[in-house]
PDB file of C-alpha atoms in Angstrom:
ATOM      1  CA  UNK Y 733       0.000   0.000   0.000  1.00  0.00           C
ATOM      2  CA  UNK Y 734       1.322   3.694  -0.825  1.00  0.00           C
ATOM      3  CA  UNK Y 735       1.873   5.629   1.926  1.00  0.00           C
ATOM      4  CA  UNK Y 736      -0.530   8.653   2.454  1.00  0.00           C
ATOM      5  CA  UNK Y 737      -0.212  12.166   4.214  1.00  0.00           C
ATOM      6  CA  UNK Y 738      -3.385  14.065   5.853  1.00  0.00           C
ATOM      7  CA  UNK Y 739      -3.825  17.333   4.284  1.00  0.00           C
ATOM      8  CA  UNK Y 740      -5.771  19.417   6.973  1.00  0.00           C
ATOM      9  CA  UNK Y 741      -7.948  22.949   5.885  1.00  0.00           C
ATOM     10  CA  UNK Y 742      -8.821  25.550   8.613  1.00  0.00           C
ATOM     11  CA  UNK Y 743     -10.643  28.211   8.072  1.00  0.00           C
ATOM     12  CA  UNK Y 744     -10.074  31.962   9.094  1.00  0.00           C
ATOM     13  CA  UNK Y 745     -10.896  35.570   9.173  1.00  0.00           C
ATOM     14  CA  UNK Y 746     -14.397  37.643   9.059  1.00  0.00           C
ATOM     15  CA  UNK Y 747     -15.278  36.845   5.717  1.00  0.00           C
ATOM     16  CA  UNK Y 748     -16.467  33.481   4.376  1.00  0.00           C
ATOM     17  CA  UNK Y 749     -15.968  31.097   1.815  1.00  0.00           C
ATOM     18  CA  UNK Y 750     -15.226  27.167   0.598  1.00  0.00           C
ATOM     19  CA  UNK Y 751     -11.930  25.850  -0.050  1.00  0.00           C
ATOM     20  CA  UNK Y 752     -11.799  22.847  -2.767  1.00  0.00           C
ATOM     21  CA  UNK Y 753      -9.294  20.129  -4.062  1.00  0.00           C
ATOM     22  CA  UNK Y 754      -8.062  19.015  -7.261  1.00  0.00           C
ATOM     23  CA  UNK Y 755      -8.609  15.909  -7.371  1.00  0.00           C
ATOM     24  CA  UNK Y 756     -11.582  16.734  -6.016  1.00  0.00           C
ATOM     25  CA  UNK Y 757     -11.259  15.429  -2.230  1.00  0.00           C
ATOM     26  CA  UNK Y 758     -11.665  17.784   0.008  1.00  0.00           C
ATOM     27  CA  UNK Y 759     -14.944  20.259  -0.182  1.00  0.00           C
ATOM     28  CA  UNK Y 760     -14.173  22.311   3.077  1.00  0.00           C
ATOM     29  CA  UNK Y 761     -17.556  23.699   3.785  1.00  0.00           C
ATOM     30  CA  UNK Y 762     -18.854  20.285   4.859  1.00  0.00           C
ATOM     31  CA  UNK Y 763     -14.952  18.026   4.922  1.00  0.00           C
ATOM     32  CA  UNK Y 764     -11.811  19.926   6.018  1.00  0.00           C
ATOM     33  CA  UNK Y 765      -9.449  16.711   5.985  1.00  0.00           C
ATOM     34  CA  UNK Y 766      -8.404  14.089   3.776  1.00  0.00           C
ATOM     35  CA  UNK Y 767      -5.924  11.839   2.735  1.00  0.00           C
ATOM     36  CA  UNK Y 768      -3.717  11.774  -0.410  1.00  0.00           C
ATOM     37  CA  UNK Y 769      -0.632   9.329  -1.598  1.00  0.00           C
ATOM     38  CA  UNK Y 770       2.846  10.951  -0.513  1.00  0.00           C
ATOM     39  CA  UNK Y 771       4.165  12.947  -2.925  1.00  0.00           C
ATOM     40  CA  UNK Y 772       1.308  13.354  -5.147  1.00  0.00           C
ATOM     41  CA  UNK Y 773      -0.049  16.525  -6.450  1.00  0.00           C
ATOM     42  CA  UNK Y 774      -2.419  18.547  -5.609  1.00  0.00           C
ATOM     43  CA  UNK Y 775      -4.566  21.800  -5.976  1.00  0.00           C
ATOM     44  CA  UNK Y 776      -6.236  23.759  -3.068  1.00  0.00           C
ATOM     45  CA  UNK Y 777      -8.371  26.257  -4.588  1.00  0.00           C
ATOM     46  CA  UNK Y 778     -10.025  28.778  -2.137  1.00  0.00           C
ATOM     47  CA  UNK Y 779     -13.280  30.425  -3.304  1.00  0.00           C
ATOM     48  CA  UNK Y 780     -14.984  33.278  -1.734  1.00  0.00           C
ATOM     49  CA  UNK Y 781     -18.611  34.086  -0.614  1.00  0.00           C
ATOM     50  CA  UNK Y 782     -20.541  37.541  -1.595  1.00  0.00           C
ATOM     51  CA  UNK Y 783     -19.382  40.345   0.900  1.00  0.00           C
ATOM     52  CA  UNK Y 784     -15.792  38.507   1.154  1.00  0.00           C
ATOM     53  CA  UNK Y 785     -12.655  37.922  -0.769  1.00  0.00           C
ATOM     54  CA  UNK Y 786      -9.663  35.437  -0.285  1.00  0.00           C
ATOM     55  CA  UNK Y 787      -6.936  37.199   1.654  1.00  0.00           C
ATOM     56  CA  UNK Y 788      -4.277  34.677   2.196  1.00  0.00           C
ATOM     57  CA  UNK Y 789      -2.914  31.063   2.930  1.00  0.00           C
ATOM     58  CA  UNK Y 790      -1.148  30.581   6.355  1.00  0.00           C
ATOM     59  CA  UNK Y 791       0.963  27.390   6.791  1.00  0.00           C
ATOM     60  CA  UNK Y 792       1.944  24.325   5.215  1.00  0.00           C
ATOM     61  CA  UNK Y 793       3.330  24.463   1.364  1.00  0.00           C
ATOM     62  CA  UNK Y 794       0.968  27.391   0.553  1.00  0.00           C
ATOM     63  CA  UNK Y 795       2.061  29.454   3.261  1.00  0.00           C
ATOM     64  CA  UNK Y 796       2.072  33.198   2.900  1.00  0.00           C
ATOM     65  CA  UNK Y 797       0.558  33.144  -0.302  1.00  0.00           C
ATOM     66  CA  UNK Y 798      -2.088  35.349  -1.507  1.00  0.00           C
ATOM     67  CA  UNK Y 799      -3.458  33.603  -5.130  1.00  0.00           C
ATOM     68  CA  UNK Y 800      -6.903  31.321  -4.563  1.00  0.00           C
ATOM     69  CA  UNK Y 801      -5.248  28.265  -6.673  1.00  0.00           C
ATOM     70  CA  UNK Y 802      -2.098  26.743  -4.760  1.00  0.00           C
ATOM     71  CA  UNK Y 803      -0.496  23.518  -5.994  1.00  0.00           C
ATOM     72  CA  UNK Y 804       2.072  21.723  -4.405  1.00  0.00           C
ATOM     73  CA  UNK Y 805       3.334  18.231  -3.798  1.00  0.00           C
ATOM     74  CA  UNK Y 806       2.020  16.195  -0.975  1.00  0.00           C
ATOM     75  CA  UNK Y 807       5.156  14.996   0.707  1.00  0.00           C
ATOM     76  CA  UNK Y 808       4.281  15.351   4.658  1.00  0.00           C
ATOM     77  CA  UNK Y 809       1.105  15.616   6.688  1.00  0.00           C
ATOM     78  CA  UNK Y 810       0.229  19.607   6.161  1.00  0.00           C
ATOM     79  CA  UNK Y 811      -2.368  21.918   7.747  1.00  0.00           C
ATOM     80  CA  UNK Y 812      -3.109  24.933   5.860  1.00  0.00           C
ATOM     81  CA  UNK Y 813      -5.736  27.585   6.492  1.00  0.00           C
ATOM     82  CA  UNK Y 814      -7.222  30.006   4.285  1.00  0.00           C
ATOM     83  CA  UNK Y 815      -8.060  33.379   5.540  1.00  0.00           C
ATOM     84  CA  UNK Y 816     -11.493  34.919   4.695  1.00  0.00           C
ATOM     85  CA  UNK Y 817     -12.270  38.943   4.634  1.00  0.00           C
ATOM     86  CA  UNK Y 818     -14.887  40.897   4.338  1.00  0.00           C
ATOM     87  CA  UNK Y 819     -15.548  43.306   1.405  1.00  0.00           C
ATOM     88  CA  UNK Y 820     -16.291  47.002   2.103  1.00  0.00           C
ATOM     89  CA  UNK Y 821     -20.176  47.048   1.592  1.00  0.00           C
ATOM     90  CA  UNK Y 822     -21.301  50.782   0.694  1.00  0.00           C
ATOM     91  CA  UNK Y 823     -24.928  52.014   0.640  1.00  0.00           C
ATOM     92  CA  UNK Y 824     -26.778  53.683  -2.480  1.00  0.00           C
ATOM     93  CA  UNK Y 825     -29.964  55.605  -1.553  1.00  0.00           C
ATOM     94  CA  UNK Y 826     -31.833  57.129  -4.499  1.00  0.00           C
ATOM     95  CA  UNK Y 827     -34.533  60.183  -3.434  1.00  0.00           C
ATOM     96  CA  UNK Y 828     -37.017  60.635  -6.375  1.00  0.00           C
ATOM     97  CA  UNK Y 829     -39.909  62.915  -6.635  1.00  0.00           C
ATOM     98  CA  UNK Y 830     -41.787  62.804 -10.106  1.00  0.00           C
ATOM     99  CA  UNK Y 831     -41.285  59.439 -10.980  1.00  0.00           C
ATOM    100  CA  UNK Y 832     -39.412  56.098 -11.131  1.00  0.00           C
ATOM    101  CA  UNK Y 833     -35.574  55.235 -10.803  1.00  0.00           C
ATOM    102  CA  UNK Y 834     -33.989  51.674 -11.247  1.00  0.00           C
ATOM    103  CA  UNK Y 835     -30.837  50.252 -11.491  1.00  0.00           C
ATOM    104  CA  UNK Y 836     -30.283  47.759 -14.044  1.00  0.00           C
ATOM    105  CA  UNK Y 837     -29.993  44.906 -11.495  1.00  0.00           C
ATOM    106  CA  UNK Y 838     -33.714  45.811  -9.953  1.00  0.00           C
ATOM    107  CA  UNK Y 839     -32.096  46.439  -6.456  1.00  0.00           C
ATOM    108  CA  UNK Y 840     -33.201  49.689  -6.401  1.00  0.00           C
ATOM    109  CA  UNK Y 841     -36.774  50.765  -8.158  1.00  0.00           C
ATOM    110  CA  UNK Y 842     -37.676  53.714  -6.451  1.00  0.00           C
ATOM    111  CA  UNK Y 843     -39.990  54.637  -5.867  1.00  0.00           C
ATOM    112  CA  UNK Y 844     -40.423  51.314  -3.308  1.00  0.00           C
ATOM    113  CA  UNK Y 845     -37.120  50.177  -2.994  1.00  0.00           C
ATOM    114  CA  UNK Y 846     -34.987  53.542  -2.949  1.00  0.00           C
ATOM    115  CA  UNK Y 847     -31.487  51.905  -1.358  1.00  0.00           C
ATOM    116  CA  UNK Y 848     -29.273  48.680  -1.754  1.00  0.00           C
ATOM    117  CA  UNK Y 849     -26.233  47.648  -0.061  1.00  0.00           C
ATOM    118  CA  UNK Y 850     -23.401  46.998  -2.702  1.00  0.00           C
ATOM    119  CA  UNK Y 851     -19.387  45.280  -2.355  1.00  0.00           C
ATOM    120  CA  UNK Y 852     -16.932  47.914  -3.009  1.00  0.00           C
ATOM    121  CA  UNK Y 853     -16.528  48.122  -6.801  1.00  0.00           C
ATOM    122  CA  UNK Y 854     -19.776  47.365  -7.907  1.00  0.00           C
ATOM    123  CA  UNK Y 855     -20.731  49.144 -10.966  1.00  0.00           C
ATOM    124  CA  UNK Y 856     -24.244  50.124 -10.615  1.00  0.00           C
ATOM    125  CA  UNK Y 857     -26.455  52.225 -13.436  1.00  0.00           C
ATOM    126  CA  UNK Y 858     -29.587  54.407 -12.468  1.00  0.00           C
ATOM    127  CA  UNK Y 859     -32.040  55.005 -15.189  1.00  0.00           C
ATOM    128  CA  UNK Y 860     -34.939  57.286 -14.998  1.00  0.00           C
ATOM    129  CA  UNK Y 861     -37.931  56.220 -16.647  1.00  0.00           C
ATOM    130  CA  UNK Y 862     -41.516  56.780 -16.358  1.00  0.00           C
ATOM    131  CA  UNK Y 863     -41.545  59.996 -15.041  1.00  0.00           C
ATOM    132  CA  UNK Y 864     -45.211  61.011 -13.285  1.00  0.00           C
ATOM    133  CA  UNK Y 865     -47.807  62.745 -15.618  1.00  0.00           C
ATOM    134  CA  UNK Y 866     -47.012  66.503 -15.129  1.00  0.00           C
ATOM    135  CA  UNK Y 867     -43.353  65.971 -14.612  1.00  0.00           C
ATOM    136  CA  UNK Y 868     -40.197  66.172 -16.076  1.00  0.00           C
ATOM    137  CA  UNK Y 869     -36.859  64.756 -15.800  1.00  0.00           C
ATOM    138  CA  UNK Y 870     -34.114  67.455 -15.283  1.00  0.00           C
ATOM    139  CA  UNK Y 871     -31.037  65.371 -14.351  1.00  0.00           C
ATOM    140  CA  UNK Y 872     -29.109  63.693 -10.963  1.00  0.00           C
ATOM    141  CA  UNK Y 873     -27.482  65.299  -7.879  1.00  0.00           C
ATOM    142  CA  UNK Y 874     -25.246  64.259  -5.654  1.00  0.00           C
ATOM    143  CA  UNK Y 875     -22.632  60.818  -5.360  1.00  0.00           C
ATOM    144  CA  UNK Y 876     -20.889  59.957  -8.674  1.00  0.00           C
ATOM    145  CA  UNK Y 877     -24.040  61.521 -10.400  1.00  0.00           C
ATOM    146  CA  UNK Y 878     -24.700  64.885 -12.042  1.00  0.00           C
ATOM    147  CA  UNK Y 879     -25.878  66.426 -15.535  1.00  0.00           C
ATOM    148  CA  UNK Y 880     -29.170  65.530 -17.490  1.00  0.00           C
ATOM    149  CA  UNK Y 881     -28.309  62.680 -18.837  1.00  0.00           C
ATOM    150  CA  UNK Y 882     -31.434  60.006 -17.369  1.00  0.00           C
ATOM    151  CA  UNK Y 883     -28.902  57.549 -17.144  1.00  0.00           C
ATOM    152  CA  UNK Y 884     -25.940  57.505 -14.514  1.00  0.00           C
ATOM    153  CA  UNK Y 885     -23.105  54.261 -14.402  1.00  0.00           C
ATOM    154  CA  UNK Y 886     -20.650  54.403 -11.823  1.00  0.00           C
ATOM    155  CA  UNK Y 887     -18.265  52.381  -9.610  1.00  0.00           C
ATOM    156  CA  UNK Y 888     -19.614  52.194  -5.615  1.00  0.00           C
ATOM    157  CA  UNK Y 889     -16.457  53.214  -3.894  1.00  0.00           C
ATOM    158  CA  UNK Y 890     -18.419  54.907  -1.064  1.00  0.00           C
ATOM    159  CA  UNK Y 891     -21.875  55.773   0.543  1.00  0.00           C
ATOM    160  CA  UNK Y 892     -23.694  57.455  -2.248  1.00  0.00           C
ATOM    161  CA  UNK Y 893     -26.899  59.648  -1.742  1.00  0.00           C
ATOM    162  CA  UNK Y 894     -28.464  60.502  -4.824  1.00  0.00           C
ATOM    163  CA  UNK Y 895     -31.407  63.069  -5.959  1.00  0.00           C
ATOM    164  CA  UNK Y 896     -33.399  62.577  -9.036  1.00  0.00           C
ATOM    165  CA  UNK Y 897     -34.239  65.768  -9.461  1.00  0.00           C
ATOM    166  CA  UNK Y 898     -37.911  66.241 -11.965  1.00  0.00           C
ATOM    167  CA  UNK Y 899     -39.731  69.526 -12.291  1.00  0.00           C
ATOM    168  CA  UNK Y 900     -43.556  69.966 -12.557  1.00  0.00           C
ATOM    169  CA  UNK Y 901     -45.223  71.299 -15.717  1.00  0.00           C
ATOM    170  CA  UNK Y 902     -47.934  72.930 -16.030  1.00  0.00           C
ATOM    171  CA  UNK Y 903     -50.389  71.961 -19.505  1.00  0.00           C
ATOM    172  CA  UNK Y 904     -53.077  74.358 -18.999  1.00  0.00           C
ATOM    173  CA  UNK Y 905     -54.413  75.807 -22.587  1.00  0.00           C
ATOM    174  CA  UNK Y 906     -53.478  79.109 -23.161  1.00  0.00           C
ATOM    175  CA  UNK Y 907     -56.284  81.840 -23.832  1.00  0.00           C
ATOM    176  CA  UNK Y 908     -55.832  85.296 -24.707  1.00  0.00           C
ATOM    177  CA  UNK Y 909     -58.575  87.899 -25.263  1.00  0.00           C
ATOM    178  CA  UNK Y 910     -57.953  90.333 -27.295  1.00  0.00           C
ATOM    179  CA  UNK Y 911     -59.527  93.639 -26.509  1.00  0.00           C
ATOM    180  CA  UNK Y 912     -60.507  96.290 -29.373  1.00  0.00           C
ATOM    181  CA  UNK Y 913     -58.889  99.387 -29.108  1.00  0.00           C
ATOM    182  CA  UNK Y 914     -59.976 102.285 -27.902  1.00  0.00           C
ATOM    183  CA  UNK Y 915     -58.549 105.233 -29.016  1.00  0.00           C
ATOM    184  CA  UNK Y 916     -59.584 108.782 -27.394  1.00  0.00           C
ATOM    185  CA  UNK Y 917     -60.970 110.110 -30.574  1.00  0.00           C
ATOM    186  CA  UNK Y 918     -63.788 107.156 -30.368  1.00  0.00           C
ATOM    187  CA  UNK Y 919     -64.712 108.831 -26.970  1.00  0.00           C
ATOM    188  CA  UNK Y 920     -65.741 112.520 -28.954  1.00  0.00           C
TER     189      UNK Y 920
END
């Protein structure tokens, strides 16, 4: 029989995530230890949730390094953990008067839903669309936003408050009654 080493996953840090093998032994989520022949190769691949990102191995042959796929050769019993952190989350919040803002995603369709939490780097686009009868679209305010343009892209890199701004218009029909004139002479 071929002699086998344990290869041990532990994992670390405020964010979250699953760390997988190739061959595909080890699903550390559910199993964090398994055994593989001595000196044979293998792939740890570390893969993170939503809100987190893969920071770092610690220990074993993977130790100190910082890409999600590590290979290496199996030649002792190893423990390795993989460290976990959280993304910077940022909040949108959309204020609307006059009629309806989305993002492409449908996160935010305000008016309703007029804020969404996003990972840093998120690129997010407002639209304006169905403005309210008797309004008008003018343009954005505030964040990453500005100009008339009814549709905004932009990278969330912070907490972004943003105004849809939309004037009311007035359709009222228009009369004008025209007097005679009068001169003095139509007096004598």
């Amino acid at each position: 029989f071929p002699s086998h080493d344990k290869m041990s996953i532990i994992k670390k840090g405020l964010g979250t995530g699953l760390v997988f093998s190739d061959p595909f032994c080890i699903n550390c989520g559910t199993i964090c230890t398994e055994n593989f022949a001595t000196n044979s190769t293998l792939s740890l691949i570390a893969s993170a949730n939503y809100f987190s990102k893969f920071s770092q191995w610690l220990g074993g042959s993977c130790n100190g390094s910082t890409i999600a796929d590590c290979i290496f050769s199996i030649t002792n019993t190893q423990s390795v953990t993989a460290v976990f952190d959280l993304l910077p989350i940022y909040r949108v919040m959309v204020f609307n008067a006059g009629g309806r803002v989305l993002t492409t995603d449908l996160s935010i369709d305000c008016p309703g839903i007029c804020s969404h939490y996003y990972v840093e780097n998120t690129i997010v686009t407002l639209s304006s669309v169905a403005p309210v009868s008797g309004y008008e679209f003018r343009g954005y305010v505030g964040g990453p936003c500005s100009g008339e343009n009814n549709v905004c892209t932009f990278y969330v890199t912070d907490n972004y408050d943003i105004s849809a701004v939309y004037i009311r218009y007035f359709n009222y029909p228009l009369t004008i009654n025209v007097s005679p004139i009068v001169s003095y002479r139509d007096w004598e």
